[in-house]
Coordinates of C-alpha atoms and ligand atoms in Angstrom, one line a residue:
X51 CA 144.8 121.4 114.7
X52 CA 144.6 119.4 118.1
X53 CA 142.0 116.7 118.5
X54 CA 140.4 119.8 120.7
X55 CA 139.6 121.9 117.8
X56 CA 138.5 119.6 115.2
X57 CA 135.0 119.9 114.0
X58 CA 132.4 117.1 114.3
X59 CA 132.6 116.8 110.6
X60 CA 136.5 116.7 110.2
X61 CA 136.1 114.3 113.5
X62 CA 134.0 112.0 111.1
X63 CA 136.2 112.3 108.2
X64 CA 139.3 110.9 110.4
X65 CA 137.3 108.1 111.5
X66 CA 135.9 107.2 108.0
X67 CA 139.7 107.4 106.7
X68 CA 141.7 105.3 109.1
X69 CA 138.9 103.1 107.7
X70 CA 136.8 101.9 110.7
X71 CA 132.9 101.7 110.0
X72 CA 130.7 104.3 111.8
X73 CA 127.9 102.4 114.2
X74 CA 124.4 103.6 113.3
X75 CA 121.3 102.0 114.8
X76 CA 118.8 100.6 112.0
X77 CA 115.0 101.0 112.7
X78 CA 112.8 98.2 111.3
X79 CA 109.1 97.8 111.5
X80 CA 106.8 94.8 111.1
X81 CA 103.0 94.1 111.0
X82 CA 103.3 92.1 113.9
X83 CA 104.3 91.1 117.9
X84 CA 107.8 90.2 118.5
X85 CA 106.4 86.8 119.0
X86 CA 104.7 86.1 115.7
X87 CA 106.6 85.3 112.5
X88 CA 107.4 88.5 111.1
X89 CA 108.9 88.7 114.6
X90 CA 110.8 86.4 115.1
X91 CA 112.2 86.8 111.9
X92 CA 112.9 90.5 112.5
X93 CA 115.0 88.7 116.0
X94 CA 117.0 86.8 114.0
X95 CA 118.2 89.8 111.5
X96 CA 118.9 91.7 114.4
X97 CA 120.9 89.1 116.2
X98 CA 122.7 88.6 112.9
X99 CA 123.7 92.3 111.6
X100 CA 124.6 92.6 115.1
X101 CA 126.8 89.7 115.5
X102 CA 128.6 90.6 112.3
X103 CA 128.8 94.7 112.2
X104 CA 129.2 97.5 114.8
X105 CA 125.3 98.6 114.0
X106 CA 122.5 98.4 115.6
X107 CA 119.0 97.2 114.5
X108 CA 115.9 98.9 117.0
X109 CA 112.8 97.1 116.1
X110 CA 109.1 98.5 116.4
X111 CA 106.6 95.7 116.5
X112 CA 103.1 96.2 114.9
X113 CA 101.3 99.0 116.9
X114 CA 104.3 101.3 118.0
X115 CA 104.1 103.3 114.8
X116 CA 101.3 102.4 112.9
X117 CA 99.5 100.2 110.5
X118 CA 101.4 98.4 107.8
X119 CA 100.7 101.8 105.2
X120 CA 101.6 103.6 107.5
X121 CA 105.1 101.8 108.1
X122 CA 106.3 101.2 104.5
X123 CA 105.7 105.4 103.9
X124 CA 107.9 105.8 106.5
X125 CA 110.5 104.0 105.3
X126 CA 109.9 105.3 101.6
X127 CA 110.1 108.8 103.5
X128 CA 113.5 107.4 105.0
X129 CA 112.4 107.7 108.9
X130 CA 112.9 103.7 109.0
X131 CA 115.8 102.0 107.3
X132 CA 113.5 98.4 107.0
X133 CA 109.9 97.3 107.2
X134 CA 108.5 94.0 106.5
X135 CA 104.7 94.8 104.9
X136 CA 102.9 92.0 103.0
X137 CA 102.1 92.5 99.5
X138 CA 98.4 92.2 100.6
X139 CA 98.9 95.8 101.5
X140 CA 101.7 96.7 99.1
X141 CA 99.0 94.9 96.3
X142 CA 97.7 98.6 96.1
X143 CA 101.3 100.4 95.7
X144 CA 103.1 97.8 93.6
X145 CA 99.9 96.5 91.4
X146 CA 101.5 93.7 89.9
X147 CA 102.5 92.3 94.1
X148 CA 98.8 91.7 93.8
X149 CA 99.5 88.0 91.5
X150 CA 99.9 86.2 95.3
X151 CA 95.9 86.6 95.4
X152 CA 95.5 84.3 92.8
X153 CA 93.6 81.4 94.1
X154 CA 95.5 78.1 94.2
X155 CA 98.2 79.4 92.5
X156 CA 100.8 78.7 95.5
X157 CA 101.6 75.0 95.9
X158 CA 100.6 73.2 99.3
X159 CA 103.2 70.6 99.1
X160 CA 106.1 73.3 102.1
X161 CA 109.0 71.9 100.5
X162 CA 107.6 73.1 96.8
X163 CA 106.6 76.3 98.3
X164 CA 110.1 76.8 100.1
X165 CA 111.7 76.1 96.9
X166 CA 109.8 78.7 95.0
X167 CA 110.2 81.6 97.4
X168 CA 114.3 80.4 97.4
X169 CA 114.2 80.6 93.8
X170 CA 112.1 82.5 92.3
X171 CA 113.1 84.6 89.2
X172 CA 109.7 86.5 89.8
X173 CA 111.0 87.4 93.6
X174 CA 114.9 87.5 92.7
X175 CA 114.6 89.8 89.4
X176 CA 111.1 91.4 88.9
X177 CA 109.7 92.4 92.0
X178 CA 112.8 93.9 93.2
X179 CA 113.2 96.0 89.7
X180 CA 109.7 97.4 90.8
X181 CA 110.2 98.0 94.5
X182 CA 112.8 99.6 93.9
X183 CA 110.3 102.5 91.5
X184 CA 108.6 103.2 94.9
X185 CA 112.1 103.8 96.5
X186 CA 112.7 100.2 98.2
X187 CA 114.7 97.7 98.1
X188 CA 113.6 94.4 98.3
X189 CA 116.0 91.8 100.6
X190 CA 113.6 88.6 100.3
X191 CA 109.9 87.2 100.4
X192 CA 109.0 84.6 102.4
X193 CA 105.7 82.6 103.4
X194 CA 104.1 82.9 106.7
X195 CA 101.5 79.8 106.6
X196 CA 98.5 78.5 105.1
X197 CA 95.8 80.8 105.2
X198 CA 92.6 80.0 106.9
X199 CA 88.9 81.4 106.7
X200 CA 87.1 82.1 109.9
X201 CA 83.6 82.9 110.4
X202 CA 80.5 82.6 112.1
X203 CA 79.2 80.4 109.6
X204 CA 80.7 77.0 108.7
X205 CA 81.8 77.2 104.8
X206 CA 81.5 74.5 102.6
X207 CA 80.4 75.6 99.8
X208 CA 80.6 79.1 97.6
X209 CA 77.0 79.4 98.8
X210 CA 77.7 79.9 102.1
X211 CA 79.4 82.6 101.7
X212 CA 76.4 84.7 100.6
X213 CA 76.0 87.8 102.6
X214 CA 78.9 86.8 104.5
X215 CA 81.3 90.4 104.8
X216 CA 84.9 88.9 104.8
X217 CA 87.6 91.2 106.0
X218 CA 90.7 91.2 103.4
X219 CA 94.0 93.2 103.1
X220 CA 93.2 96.1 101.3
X221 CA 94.1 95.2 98.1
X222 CA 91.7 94.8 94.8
X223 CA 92.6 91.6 93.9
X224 CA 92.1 90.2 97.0
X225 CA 88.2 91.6 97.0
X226 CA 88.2 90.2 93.0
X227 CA 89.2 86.7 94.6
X228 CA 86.3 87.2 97.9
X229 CA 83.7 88.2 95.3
X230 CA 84.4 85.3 93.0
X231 CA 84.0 83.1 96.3
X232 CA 80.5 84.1 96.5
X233 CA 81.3 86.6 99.7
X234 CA 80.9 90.1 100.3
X235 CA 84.8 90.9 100.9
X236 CA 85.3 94.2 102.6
X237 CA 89.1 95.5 102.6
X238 CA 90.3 96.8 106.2
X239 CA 93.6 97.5 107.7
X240 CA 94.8 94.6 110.3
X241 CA 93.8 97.0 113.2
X242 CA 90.2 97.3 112.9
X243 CA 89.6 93.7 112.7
X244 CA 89.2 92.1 115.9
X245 CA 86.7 94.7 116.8
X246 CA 84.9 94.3 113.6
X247 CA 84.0 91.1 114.5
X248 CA 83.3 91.5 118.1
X249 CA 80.6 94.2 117.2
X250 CA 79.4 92.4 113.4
X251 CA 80.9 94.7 111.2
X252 CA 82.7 91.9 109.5
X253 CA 81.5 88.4 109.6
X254 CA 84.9 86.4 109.0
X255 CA 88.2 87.0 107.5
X256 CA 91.5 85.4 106.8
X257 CA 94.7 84.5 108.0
X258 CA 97.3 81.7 108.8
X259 CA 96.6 79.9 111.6
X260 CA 99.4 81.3 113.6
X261 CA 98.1 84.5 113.3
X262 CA 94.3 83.5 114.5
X263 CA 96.0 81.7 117.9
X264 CA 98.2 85.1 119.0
X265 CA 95.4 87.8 117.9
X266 CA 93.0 85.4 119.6
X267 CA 90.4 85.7 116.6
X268 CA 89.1 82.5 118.0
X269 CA 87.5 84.1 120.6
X270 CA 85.1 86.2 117.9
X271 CA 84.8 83.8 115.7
X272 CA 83.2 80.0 115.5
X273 CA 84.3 78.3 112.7
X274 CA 87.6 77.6 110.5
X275 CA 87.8 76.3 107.3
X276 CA 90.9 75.2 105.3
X277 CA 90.6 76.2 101.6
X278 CA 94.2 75.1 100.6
X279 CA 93.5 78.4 98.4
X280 CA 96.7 80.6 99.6
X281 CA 100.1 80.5 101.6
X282 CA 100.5 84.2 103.5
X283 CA 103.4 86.1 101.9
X284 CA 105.1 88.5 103.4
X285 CA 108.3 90.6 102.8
X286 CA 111.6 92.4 103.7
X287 CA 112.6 95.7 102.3
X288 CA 114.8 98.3 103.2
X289 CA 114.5 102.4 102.0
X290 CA 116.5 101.9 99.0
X291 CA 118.7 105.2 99.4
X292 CA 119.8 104.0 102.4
X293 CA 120.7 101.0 101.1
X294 CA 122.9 102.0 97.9
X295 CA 124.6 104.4 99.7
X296 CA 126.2 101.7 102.1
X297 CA 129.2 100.6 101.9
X298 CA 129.4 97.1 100.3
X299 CA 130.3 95.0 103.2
X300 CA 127.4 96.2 105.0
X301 CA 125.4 95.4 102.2
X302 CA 126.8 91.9 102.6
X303 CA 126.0 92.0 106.1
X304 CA 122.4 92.7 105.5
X305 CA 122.0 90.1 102.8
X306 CA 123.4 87.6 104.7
X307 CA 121.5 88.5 107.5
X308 CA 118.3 88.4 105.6
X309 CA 119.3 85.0 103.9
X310 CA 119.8 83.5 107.7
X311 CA 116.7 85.0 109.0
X312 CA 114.8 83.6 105.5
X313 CA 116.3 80.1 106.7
X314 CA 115.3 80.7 110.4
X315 CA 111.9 81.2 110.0
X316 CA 111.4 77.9 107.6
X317 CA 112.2 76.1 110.4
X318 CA 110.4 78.0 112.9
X319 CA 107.4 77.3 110.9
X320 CA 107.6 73.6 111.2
X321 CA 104.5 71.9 113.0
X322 CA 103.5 75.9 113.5
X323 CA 100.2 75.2 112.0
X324 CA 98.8 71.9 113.9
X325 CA 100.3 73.6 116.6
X326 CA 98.5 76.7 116.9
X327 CA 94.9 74.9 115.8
X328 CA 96.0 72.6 118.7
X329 CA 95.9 75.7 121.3
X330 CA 93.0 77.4 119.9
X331 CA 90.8 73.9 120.3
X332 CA 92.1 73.3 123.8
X333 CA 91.4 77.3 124.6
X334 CA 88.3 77.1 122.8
X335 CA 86.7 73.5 122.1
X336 CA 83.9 75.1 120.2
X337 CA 85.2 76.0 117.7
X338 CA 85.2 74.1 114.6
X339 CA 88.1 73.5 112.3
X340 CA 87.4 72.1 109.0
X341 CA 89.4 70.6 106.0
X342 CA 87.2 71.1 102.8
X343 CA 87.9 68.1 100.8
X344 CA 89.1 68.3 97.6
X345 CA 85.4 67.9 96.0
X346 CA 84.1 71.1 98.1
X347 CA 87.3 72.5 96.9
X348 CA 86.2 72.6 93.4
X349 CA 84.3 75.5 92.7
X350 CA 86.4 77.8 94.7
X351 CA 89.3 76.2 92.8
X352 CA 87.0 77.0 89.2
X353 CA 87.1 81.2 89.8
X354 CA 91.1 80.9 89.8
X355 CA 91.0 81.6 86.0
X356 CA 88.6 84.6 86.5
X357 CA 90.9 86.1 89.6
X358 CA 93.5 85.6 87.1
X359 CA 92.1 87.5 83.9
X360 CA 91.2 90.2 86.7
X361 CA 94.9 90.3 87.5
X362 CA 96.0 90.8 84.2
X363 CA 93.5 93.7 83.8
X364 CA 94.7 95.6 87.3
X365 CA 98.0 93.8 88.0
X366 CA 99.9 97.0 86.6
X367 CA 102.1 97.2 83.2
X368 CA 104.0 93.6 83.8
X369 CA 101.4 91.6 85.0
X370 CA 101.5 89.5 82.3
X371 CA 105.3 88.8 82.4
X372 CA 104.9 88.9 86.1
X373 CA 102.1 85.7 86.1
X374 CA 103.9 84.3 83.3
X375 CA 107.5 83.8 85.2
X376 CA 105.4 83.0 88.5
X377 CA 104.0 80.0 86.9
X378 CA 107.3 79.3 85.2
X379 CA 109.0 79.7 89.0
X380 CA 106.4 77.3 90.2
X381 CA 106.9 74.7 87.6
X382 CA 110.3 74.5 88.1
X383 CA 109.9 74.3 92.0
X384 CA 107.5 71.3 91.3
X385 CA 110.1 69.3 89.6
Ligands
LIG552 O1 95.7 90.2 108.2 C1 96.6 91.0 108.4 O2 96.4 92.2 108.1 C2 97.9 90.6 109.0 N1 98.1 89.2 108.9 C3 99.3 88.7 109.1 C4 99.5 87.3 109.2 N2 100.3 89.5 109.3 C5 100.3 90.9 109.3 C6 99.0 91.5 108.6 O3 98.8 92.8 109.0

């Protein structure tokens, strides 16, 4: 048989036993602009797998192929190889992701909350054990910023949020947590919300700062209040067939790119936050940003231990075990 006659696939099998890795391209989605976090950590994976393997990685920012549910069923389906969707969407998939909507359960104090996310027997054994039920694999989570409430309305108090329709991630904890707030939380997916509050359909909602610079929420919106009641979480995962069935050096290559990417966007993030509210102010003096302090804090602090019994109830089979190691995980990250 000359090189002429061979077939594609006994072309395929030479190449594959002299031992040299085929180059495929990788397609990875995110829930957001190359130039937001989830973006510029999705760069930085890309610049790594491709500095260290013959592949490729094509990435599709939010928008190019559809909202964040729409994204992780296509990598569950095996169309993508990796999406990064936040467990405030996978909440309603994976029940027990739902636990990060827990009010004031995640530390303020970045280096605390860095050394959970690093650490975290929660992140490292469970979750992956149950992404992997809904076919993925999970590389890492990682935080994305304090969240923020805007509105129309300045917030002080749980009062205040009376009548007040909140936009959330559609997850059920989440609208547990808005309820016990006092507000009338109403669940949407990320692309209906700027023109939700251009037109009233929503009165506020919430995000890291960040997030409310880029999407320019400012513009809609007049206030911003700092709860200190969550840190965004977001995460890698990759269609989990595709993953076993690589070879283990490209495994490597995509844990290491992952773990470089996870390091990347830490210090990305540094002076993100006083930065951003800096260019909203200067783009729009207006508005008002305000640190509740930790008095005004208090009763939205108080409905923690109600969001929590609620998570118990609809956080899925190992919620307990899952809240249980979390607080463990956050313990030993305090110490
Ligand atoms: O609020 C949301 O839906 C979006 N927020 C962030 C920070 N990233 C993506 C997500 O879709």
């Amino acid at each position: 048989m000359t090189i002429k006659t061979m077939t594609a696939a006994s072309l395929t099998a030479l190449v594959l036993g002299s031992g040299a890795a085929m180059a495929d391209t990788w397609r990875y989605a995110m829930e957001e602009a190359l130039n937001e976090v989830q973006g510029i950590f999705a760069q930085k994976f890309k610049e790594e797998v491709e500095a260290n393997s013959d592949h490729e990685v094509q990435l599709f920012p939010f928008g190019t192929l559809g909202e964040s549910d729409n994204i992780l069923e296509q990598t569950q389906s095996g169309i993508l190889q990796f999406v990064n969707q936040s467990p405030g969407f996978t909440g309603s998939l994976i029940p027990e992701a739902q636990v990060f909507f827990v009010p004031y359960l995640l530390p303020e104090d970045q280096e605390q909350l860095v050394s959970f996310f690093r650490n975290s027997e929660t992140i490292n054994s469970i979750f992956p054990e149950l992404y992997a039920q809904q076919g993925l694999e999970l590389l890492t989570m990682y935080p994305e910023g304090e969240v923020m409430v805007t509105s129309n309305r300045p917030i002080a108090a749980p009062a205040d949020f009376s009548d007040v329709k909140v936009r959330v991630m559609t997850n059920p904890l989440l609208v547990s947590s808005y309820q016990a707030f006092g507000a009338t939380p109403t669940p949407l997916p990320w692309g209906e919300v700027y023109g939700g509050l251009q037109t009233g359909i929503i009165d506020g909602q919430e995000n890291p700062a960040f997030f409310i610079e880029s999407t320019r929420m400012y513009e809609v919106q007049d206030h911003i209040t700092r709860l200190g009641h969550n840190n965004f979480t977001t995460a890698l995962m990759a269609n989990k067939d595709f993953f076993d069935a690589l070879p283990p050096e490209d495994q490597e290559v995509i844990r290491n790119a992952t773990d470089a990417a996870f390091d990347h966007i830490i210090d990305y993030q540094q002076g993100l936050t006083e930065e951003s509210l800096e260019k909203i102010r200067a783009a729009r003096p207006s508005v008002t940003v305000t640190t509740l302090t930790e008095e005004q804090r208090a009763p939205f602090r108080e409905t923690a231990g109600q969001v929590e019994a609620t998570f118990l109830e609809i956080g899925g089979p190992r919620a307990q075990e899952v809240l249980d190691q979390m607080k463990a995980d956050l313990e030993a990250a305090a110490s």
